[in-house]
mmCIF file of C-alpha atoms in Angstrom:
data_model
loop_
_atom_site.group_PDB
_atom_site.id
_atom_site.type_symbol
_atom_site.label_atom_id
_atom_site.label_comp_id
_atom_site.label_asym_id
_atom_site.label_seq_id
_atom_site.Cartn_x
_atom_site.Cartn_y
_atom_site.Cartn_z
ATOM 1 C CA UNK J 1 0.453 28.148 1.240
ATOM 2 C CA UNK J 2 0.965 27.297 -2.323
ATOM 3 C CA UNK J 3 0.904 22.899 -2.178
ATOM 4 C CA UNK J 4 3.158 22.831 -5.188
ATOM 5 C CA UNK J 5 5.785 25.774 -4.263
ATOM 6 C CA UNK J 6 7.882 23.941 -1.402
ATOM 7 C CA UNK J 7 10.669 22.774 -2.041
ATOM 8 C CA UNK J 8 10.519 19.875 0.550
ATOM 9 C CA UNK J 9 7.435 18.748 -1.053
ATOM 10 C CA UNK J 10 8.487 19.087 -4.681
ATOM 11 C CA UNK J 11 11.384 16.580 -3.818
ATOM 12 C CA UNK J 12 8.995 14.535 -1.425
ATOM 13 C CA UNK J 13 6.754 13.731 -4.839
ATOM 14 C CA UNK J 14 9.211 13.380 -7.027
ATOM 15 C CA UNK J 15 10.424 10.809 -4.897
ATOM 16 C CA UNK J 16 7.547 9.153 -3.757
ATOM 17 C CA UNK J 17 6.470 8.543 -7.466
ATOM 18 C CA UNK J 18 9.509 6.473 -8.112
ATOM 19 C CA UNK J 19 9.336 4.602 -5.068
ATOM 20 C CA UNK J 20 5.649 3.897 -5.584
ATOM 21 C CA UNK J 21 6.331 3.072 -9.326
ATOM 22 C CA UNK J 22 9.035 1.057 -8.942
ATOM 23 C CA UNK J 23 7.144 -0.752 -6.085
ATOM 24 C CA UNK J 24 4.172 -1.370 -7.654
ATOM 25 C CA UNK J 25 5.619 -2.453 -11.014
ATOM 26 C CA UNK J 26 7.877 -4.676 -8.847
ATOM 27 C CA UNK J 27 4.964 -6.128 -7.444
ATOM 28 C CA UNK J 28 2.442 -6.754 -10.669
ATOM 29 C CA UNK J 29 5.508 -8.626 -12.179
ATOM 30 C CA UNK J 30 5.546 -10.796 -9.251
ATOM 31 C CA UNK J 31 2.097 -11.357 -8.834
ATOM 32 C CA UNK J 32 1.590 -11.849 -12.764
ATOM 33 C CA UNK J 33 4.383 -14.598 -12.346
ATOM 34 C CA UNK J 34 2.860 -16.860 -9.495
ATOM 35 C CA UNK J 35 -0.933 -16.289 -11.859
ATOM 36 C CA UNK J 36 1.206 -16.865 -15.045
ATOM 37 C CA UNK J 37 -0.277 -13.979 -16.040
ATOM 38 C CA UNK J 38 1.821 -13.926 -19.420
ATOM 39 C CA UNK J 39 -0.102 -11.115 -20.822
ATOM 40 C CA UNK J 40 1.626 -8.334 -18.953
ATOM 41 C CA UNK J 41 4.661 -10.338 -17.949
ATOM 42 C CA UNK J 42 8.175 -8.508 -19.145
ATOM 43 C CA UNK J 43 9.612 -12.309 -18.994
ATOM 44 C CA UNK J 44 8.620 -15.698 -20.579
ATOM 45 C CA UNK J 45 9.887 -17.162 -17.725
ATOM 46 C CA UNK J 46 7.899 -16.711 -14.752
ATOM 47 C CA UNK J 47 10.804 -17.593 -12.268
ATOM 48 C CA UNK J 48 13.169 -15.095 -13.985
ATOM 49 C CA UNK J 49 10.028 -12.569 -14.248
ATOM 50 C CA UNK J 50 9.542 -12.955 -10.337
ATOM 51 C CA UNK J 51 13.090 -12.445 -9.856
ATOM 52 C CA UNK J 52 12.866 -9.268 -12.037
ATOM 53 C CA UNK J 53 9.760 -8.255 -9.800
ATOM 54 C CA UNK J 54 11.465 -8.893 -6.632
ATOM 55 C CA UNK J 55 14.794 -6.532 -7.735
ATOM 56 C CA UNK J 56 12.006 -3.848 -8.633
ATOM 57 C CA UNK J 57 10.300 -3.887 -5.851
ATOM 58 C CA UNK J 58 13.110 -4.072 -3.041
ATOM 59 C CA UNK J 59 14.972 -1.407 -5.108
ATOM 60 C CA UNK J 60 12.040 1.127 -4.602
ATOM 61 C CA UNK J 61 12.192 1.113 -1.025
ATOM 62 C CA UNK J 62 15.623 1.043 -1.293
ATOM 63 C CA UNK J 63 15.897 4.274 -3.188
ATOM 64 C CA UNK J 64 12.838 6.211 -1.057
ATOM 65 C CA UNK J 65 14.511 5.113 2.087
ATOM 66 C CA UNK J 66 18.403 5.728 1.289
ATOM 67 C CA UNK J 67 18.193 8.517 -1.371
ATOM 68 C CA UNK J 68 18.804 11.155 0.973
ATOM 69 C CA UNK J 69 22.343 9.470 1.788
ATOM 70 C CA UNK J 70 23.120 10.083 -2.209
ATOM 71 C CA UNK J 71 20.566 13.151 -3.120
ATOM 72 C CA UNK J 72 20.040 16.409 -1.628
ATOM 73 C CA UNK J 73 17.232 16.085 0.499
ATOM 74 C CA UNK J 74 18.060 16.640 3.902
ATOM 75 C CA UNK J 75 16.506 20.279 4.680
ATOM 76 C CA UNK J 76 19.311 22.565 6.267
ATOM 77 C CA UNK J 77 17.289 25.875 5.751
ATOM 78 C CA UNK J 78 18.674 27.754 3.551
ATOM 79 C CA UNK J 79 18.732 24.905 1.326
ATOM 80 C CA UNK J 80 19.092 21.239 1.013
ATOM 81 C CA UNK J 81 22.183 18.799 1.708
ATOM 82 C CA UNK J 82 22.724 15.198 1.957
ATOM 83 C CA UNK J 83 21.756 12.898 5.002
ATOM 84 C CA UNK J 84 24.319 11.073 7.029
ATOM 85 C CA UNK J 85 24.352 7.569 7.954
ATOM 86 C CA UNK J 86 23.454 9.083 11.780
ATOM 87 C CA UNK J 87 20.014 10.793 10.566
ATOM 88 C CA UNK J 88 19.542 9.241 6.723
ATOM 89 C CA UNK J 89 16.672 7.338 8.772
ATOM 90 C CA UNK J 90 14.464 10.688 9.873
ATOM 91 C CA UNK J 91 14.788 12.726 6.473
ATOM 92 C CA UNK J 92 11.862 10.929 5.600
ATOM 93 C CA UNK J 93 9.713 12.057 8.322
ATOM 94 C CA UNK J 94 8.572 15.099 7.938
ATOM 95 C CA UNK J 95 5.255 16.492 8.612
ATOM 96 C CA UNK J 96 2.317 16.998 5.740
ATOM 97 C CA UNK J 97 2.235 20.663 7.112
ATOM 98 C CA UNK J 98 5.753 21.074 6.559
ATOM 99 C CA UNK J 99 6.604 19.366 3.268
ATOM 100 C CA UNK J 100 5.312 15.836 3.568
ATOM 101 C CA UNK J 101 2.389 14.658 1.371
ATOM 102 C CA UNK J 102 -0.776 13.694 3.376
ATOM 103 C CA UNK J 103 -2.814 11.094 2.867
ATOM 104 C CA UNK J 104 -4.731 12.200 -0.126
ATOM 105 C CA UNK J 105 -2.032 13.131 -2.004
ATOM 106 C CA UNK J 106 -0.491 9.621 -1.008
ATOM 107 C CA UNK J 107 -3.310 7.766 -1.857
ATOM 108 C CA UNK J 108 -3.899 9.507 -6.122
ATOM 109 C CA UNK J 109 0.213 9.558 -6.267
ATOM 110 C CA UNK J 110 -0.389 5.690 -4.988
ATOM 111 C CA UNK J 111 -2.998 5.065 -7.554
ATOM 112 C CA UNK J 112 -0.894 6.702 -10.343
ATOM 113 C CA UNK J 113 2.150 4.687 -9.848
ATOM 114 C CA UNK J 114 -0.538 1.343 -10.108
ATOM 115 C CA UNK J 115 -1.755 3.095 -13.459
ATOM 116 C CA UNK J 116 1.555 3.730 -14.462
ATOM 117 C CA UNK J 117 2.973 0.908 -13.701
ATOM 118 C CA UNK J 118 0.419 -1.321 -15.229
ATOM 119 C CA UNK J 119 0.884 0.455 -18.528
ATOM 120 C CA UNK J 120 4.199 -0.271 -18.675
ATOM 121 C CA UNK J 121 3.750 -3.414 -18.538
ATOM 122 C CA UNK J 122 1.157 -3.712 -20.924
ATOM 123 C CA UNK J 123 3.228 -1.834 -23.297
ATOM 124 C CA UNK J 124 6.651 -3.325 -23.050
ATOM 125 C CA UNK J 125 5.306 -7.422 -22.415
ATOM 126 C CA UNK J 126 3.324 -5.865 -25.633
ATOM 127 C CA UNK J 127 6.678 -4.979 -27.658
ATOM 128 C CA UNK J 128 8.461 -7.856 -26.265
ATOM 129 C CA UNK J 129 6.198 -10.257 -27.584
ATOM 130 C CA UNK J 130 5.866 -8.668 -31.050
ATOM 131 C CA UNK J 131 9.483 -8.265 -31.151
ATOM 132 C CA UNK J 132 9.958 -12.488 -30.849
ATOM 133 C CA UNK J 133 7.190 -12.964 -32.677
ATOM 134 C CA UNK J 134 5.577 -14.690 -30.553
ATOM 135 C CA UNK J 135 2.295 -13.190 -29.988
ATOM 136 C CA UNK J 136 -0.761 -15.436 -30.131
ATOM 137 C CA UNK J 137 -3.369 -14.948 -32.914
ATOM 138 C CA UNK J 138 -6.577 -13.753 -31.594
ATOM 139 C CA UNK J 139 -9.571 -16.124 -32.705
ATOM 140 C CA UNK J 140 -12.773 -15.086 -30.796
ATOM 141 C CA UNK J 141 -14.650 -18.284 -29.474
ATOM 142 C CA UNK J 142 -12.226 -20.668 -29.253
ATOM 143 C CA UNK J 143 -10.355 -19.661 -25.443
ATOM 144 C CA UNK J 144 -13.563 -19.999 -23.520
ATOM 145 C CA UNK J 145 -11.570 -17.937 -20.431
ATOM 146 C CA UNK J 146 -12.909 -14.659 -19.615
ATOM 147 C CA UNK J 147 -12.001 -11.493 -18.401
ATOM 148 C CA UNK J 148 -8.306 -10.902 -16.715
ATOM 149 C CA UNK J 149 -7.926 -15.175 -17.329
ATOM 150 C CA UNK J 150 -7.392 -13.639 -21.588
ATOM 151 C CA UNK J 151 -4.169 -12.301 -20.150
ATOM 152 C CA UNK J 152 -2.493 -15.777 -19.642
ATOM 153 C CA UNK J 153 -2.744 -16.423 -23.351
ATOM 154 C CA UNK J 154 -3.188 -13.145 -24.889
ATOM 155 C CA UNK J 155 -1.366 -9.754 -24.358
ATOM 156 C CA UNK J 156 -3.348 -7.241 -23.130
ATOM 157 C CA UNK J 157 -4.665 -5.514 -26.426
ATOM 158 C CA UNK J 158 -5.695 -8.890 -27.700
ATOM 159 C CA UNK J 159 -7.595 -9.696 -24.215
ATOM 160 C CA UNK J 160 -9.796 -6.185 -24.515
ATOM 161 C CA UNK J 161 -10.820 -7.254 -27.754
ATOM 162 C CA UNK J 162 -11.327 -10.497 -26.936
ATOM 163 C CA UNK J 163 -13.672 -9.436 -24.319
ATOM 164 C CA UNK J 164 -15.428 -6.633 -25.463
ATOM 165 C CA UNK J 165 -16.646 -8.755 -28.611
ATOM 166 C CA UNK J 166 -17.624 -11.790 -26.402
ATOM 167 C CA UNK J 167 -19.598 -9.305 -24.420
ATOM 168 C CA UNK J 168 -21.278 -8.117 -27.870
ATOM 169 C CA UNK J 169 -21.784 -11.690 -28.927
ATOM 170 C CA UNK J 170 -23.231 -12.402 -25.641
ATOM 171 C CA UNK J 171 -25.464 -9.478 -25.899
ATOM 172 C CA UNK J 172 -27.177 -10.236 -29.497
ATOM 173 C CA UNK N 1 1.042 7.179 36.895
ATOM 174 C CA UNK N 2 -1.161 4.828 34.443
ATOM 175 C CA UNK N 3 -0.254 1.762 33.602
ATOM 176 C CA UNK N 4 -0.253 3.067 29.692
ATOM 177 C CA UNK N 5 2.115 5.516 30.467
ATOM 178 C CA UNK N 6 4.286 3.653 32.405
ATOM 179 C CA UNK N 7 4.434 1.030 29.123
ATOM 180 C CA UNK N 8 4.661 3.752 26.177
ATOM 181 C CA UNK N 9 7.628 5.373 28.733
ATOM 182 C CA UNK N 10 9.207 2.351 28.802
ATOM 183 C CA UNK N 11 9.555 1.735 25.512
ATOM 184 C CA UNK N 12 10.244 5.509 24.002
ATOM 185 C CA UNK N 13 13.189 4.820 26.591
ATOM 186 C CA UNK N 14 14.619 2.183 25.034
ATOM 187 C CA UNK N 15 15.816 4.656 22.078
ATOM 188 C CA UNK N 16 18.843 6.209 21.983
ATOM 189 C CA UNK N 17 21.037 3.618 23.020
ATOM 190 C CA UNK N 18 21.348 2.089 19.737
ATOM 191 C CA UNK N 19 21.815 3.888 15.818
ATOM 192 C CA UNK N 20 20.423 0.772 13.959
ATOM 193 C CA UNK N 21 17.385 0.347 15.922
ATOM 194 C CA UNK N 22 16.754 3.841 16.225
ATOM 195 C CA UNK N 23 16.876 4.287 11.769
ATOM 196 C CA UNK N 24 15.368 0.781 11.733
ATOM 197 C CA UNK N 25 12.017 1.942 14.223
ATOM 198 C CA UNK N 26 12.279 5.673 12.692
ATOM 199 C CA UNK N 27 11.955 4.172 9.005
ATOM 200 C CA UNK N 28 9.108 1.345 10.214
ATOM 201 C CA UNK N 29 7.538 4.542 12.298
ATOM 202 C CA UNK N 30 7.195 6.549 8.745
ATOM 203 C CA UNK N 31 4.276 7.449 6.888
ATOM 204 C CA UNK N 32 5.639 5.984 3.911
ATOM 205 C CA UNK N 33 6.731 2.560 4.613
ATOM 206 C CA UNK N 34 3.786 0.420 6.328
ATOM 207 C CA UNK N 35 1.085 2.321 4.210
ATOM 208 C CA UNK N 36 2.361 1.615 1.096
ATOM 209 C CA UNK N 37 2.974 -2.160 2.102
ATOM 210 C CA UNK N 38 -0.885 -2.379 3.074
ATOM 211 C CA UNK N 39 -1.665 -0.543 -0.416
ATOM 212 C CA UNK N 40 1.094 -2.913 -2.370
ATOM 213 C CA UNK N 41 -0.777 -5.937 -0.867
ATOM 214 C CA UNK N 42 -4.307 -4.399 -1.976
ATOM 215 C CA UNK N 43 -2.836 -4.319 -5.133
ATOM 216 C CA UNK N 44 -1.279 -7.650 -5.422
ATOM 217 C CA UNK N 45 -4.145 -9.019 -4.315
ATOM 218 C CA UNK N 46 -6.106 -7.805 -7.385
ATOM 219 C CA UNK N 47 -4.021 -9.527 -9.887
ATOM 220 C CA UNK N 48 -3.380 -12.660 -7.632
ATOM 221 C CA UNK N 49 -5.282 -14.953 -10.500
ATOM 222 C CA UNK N 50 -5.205 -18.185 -9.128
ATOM 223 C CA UNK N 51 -8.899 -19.821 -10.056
ATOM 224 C CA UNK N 52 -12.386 -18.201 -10.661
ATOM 225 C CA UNK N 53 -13.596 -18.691 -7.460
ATOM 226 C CA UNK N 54 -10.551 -17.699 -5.828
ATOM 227 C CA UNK N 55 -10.015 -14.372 -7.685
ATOM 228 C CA UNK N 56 -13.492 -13.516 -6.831
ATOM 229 C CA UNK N 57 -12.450 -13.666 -3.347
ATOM 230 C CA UNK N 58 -9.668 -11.617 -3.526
ATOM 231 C CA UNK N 59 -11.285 -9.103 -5.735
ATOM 232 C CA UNK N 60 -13.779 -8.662 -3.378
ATOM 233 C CA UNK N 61 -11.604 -8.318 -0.399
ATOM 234 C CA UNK N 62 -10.157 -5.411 -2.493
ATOM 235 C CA UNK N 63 -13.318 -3.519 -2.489
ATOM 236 C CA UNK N 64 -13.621 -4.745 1.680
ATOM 237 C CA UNK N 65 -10.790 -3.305 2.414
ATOM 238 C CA UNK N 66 -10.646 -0.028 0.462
ATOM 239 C CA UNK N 67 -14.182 0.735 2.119
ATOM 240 C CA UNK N 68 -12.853 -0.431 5.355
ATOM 241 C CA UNK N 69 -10.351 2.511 5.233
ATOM 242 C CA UNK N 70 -12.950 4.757 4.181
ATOM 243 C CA UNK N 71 -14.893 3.772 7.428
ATOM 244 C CA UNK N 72 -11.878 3.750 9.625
ATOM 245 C CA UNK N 73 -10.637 6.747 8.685
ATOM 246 C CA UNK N 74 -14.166 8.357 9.446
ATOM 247 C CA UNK N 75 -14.214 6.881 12.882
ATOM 248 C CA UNK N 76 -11.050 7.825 13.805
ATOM 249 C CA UNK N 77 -11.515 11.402 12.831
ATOM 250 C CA UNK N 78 -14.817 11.042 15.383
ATOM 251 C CA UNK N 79 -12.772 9.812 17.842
ATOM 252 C CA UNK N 80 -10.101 12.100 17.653
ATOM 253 C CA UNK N 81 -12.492 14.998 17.706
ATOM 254 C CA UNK N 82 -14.227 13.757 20.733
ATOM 255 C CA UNK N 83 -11.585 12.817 23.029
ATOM 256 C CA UNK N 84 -8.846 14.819 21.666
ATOM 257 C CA UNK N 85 -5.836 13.311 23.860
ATOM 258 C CA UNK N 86 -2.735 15.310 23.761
ATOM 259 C CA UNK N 87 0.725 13.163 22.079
ATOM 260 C CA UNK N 88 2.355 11.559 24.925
ATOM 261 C CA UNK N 89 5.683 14.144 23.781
ATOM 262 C CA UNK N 90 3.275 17.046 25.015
ATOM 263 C CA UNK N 91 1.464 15.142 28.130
ATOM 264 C CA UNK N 92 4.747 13.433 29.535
ATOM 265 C CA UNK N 93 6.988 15.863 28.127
ATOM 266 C CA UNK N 94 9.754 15.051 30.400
ATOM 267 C CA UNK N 95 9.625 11.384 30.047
ATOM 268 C CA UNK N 96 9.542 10.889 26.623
ATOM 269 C CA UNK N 97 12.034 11.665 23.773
ATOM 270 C CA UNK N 98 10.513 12.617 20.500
ATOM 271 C CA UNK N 99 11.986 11.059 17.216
ATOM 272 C CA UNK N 100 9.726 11.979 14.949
ATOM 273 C CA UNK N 101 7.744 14.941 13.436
ATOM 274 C CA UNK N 102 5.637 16.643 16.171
ATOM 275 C CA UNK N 103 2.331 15.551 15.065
ATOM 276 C CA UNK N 104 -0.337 17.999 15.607
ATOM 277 C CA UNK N 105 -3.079 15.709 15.701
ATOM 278 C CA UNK N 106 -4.607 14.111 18.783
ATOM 279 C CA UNK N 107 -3.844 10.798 19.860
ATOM 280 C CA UNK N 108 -6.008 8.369 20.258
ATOM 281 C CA UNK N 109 -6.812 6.320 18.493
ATOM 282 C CA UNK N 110 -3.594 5.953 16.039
ATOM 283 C CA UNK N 111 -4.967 6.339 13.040
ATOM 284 C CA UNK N 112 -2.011 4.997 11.238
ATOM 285 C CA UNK N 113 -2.298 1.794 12.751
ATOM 286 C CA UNK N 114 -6.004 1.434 12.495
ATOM 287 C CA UNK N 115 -5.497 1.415 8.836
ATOM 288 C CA UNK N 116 -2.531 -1.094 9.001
ATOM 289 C CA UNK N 117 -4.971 -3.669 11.346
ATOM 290 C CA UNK N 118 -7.989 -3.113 9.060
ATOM 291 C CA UNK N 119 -6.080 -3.895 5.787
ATOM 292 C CA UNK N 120 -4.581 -7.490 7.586
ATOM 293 C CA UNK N 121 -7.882 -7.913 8.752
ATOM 294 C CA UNK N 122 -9.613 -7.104 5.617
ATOM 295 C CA UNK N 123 -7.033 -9.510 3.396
ATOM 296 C CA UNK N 124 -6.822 -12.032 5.490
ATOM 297 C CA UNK N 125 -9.700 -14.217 4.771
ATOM 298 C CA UNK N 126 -8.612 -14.020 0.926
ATOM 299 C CA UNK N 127 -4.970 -14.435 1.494
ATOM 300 C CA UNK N 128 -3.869 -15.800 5.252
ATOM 301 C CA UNK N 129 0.125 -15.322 3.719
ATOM 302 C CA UNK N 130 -0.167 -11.712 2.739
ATOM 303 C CA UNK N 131 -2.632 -11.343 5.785
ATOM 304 C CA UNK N 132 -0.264 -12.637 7.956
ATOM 305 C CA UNK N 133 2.797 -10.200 6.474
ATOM 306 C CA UNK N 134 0.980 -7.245 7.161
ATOM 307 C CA UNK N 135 -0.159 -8.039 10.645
ATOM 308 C CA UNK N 136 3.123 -8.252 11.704
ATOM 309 C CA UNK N 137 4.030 -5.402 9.996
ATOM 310 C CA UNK N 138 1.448 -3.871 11.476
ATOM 311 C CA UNK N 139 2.803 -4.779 14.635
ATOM 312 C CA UNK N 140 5.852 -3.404 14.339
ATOM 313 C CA UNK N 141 4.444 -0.232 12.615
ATOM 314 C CA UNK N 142 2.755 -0.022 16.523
ATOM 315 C CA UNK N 143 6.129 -0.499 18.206
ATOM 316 C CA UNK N 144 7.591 1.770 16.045
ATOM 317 C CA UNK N 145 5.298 4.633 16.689
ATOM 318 C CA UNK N 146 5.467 4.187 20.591
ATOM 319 C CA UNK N 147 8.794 3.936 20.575
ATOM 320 C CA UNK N 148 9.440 7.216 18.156
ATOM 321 C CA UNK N 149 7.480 8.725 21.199
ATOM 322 C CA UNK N 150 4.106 9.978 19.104
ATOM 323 C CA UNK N 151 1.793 7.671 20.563
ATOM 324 C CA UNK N 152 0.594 5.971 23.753
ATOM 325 C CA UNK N 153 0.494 2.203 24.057
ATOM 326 C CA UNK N 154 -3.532 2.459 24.659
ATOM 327 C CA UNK N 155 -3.395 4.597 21.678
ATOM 328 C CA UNK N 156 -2.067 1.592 19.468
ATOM 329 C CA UNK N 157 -4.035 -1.187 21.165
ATOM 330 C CA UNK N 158 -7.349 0.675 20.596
ATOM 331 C CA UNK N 159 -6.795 1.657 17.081
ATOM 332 C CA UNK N 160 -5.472 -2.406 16.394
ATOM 333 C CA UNK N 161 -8.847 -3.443 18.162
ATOM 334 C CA UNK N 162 -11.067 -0.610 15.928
ATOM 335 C CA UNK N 163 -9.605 -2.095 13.056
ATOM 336 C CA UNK N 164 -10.308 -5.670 13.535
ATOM 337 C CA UNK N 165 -13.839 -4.329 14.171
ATOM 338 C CA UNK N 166 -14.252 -1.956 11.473
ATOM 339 C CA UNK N 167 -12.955 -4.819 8.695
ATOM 340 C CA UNK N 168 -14.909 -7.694 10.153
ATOM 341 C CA UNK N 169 -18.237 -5.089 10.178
ATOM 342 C CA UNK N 170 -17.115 -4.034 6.918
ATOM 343 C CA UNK N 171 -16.727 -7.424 5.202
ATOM 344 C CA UNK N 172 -20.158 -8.137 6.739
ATOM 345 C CA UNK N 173 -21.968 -5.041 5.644
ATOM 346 C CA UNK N 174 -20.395 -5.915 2.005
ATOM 347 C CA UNK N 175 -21.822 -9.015 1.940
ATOM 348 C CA UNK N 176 -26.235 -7.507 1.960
ATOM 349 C CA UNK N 177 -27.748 -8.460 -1.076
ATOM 350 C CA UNK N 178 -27.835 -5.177 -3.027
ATOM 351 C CA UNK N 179 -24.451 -3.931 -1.775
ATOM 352 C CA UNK N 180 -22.990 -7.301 -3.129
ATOM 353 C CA UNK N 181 -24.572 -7.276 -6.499
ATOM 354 C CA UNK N 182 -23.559 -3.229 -6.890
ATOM 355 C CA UNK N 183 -20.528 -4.772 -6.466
ATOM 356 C CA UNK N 184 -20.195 -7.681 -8.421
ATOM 357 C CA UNK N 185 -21.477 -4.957 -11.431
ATOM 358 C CA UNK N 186 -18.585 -3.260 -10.696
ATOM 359 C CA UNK N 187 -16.534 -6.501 -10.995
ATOM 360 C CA UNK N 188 -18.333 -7.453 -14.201
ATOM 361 C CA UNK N 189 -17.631 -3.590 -16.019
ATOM 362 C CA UNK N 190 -13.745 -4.164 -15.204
ATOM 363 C CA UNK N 191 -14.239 -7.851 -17.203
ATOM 364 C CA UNK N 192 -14.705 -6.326 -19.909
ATOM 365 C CA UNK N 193 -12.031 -4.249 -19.548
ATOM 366 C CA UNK N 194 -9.954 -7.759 -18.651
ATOM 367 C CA UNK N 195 -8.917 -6.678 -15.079
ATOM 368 C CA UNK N 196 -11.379 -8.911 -13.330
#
């Protein structure tokens, strides 16, 4: 059995990927608010930014556990068709023999979504702060803070460099 | 009868009689809800930055309880192979109502919920909040799967009691001299990278 020709699973990865990416973005925002993590925060504001992490997160279970009440994922068959509010609750159990990802594939589509959703935001605190002109000049030596401690005063490009070159200085 | 049978039939029979407790157990029962809580909280737990000493902590109980799922898993695949204990919806066909997939797997222990017990377990000492979510998520994960008829109460209470075991071994194992400084180099490559 070709892994990647059933149709089940096709729509089983698609969907997981969202749900694990929305989840896991969701949860970095809120876990970069309570450590003020500012450096990969999408928000100044880490109440508004935990907010924002909370929405994200609930809304990723909400869409991997309701989509097949709006998207055709119910397997009839012959095809696919959407769930009713009766068995909405069981199109999500299906077997990893018979469409549903086991836990291998769970666990790299897991760790993708964490990649994923890290880069994001990396990249868009990244833009955000550029865009308000706001980003802090990077002067090596003077934050004594190390390692992922950069990334409450620095975005994230700023706290590689910053560490990398301590590590050089450290090393001569 | 056993008294484990008589307890897993009991509660597979309490489904059925209601729609929002059946979706709410057949959602907690999937593959797809606890497990990805336990992985969220592994995550969350990386990035929880709170002090030096603390983040150390919890960056270590990352790396206990990622190898404590390696090492449950592995036992539970032993187990299963050795005792190979037919799904109570095949061994009390008659008594129970299935509401999930057919698993093809043996039973005991759940493997499932070994992992769920082992991550609580595992995250606990670093984060009693989080530690305490997923325990009783865990719990309910249990329920769930009894009551979704794919496993037998003694199935549940041995894999909960394996993964206490496993995690507490685990964090112990961890903590030998050259284990621990393989992997505070580990912790000290992803510095540099400014994720630790």
């Amino acid at each position: 059995m070709n892994y990647f020709n059933s149709d089940i699973r096709e729509i089983f990865i698609n969907h997981y990927v969202i749900y694990v990416y929305l989840s896991c973005f969701g949860t970095l925002q809120i876990v970069s608010a309570i450590s003020n993590l500012r450096g990969i925060m999408i928000l100044s504001n880490p109440k508004s930014n935990k907010i924002l992490g909370i929405v994200f997160l609930v809304s990723g279970f909400i869409f991997f556990f309701s989509a097949p009440l709006f998207i055709n994922s119910l397997s009839t068959g012959s095809g696919f068709s959407r769930a009713t509010m009766e068995n909405f609750a069981s199109v999500r159990n299906v077997n990893d023999i018979d469409g549903g990802l086991h836990g291998t594939a769970q666990f790299l589509l897991f760790f993708l979504g964490c990649i994923l959703s890290f880069f994001t935001s990396v990249i868009i605190s990244g833009i955000l702060r550029f865009l308000n002109k706001k980003s802090e000049t990077l002067i090596v030596g003077k934050k004594k803070s190390r390692g992922i401690f950069t990334l409450k005063n620095y975005n994230y490009y700023s706290s590689l460099r910053l560490n990398l070159k301590g590590r050089f200085l450290d090393d001569a | 009868m056993m008294l484990d049978e008589k307890i897993t039939i009991f509660i597979n029979n309490l489904n059925g009689k209601n729609l929002f407790w059946d979706s709410f157990f057949q959602i907690f029962a999937s593959d797809y809800l606890v497990p990805v809580i336990c992985a969220l909280s592994i995550f969350s737990l990386w990035f929880l930055v709170l002090d030096s000493k603390k983040l150390l902590l919890n960056q270590k109980s990352v790396f206990y309880s990622i190898s404590a799922i390696i090492v449950t898993n592995i036992l539970v695949w032993l187990v299963n192979n050795l005792v190979s204990r037919p799904r109570p919806f095949i061994g009390n066909s008659d008594e129970i109502q299935l509401m999930f997939y057919a698993p093809t797997d043996p039973s005991f222990p759940a493997n499932p919920v070994a992992i769920g017990f082992t991550v609580a377990a595992s995250i606990f000492p670093a984060n009693k909040y989080l530690g305490y979510i997923l325990l009783v998520a865990s719990l309910i994960f249990s329920f769930s799967r009894i009551y979704v008829g794919v496993f037998y109460f003694i199935d549940v209470f041995s894999a909960a009691i394996l993964g206490f075991i496993v995690a507490l071994l685990v964090r112990k194992i961890m903590r030998i001299k050259i284990i621990n400084l393989i992997l505070m180099k580990q912790i000290k490559i992803l510095r540099l990278l400014a994720l630790s």
